[in-house]
């Protein structure tokens, strides 16, 4: 069965600095990979996804992620963060597109 | 356009009581999912419906949890004899569905259940 590990529970960063949120997964088969964002009192919103093809995936709000099969990683990056990026970020893996397994989340706090 | 809606947004109940949580999926979406998100954790899969039938209920933690979707649209998650450990945010998601293709799951805002 697939699983996800988000290596940092909290990431504080100053506004306009770059950020990387780390995600590692385990699976015995090919997978789909996702990053979701959750703002306070709101539902999960899909930031980006990797299904196949190019390993560099671009998403909404200037985020991107790179799928690294040899390292089983799918780290999320943004070159310059804004206060409005403060939220909880979840990495998820799916072997069939339906049965998603989520990581525990990383709380990104952007400070002025 | 309406997204996935869930009612109530908050539910406080006492240990041992019965609760029902409702999910209204996006119109036309045939697939519906329930997840449970405990404090400090990511969402945990509970059950997946394709139409009216539960295609995968392997995530339901025990027989106190049950979900229905009688007309293939609205779904109700039912929890009997609630326990304090059931306190969590219950998320619903829906997606369109066809063979051989990935379909994005759209999430509702969740119902926060507190069992006292």
mmCIF file of N, CA and C in Angstrom, chain B residues 2-3 25-29 73 94:
data_model
loop_
_atom_site.group_PDB
_atom_site.id
_atom_site.type_symbol
_atom_site.label_atom_id
_atom_site.label_comp_id
_atom_site.label_asym_id
_atom_site.label_seq_id
_atom_site.Cartn_x
_atom_site.Cartn_y
_atom_site.Cartn_z
ATOM 1 N N UNK B 2 -22.076 25.819 -7.984
ATOM 2 C CA UNK B 2 -21.963 25.342 -6.620
ATOM 3 C C UNK B 2 -20.886 24.285 -6.529
ATOM 4 N N UNK B 3 -20.151 24.327 -5.437
ATOM 5 C CA UNK B 3 -19.166 23.297 -5.167
ATOM 6 C C UNK B 3 -19.774 22.245 -4.277
ATOM 7 N N UNK B 25 -22.806 16.637 -3.312
ATOM 8 C CA UNK B 25 -21.691 16.721 -4.275
ATOM 9 C C UNK B 25 -21.994 17.716 -5.380
ATOM 10 N N UNK B 26 -21.011 17.962 -6.192
ATOM 11 C CA UNK B 26 -21.203 18.788 -7.380
ATOM 12 C C UNK B 26 -22.170 18.051 -8.313
ATOM 13 N N UNK B 27 -23.108 18.793 -8.864
ATOM 14 C CA UNK B 27 -24.121 18.191 -9.717
ATOM 15 C C UNK B 27 -23.478 17.436 -10.880
ATOM 16 N N UNK B 28 -23.927 16.189 -11.049
ATOM 17 C CA UNK B 28 -23.413 15.392 -12.152
ATOM 18 C C UNK B 28 -22.224 14.520 -11.801
ATOM 19 N N UNK B 29 -21.622 14.758 -10.632
ATOM 20 C CA UNK B 29 -20.501 13.927 -10.230
ATOM 21 C C UNK B 29 -21.015 12.578 -9.720
ATOM 22 N N UNK B 73 -26.688 10.776 -5.377
ATOM 23 C CA UNK B 73 -26.287 12.181 -5.290
ATOM 24 C C UNK B 73 -25.857 12.493 -3.863
ATOM 25 N N UNK B 94 -16.106 15.016 -4.278
ATOM 26 C CA UNK B 94 -16.780 14.359 -5.402
ATOM 27 C C UNK B 94 -15.957 14.535 -6.672
#
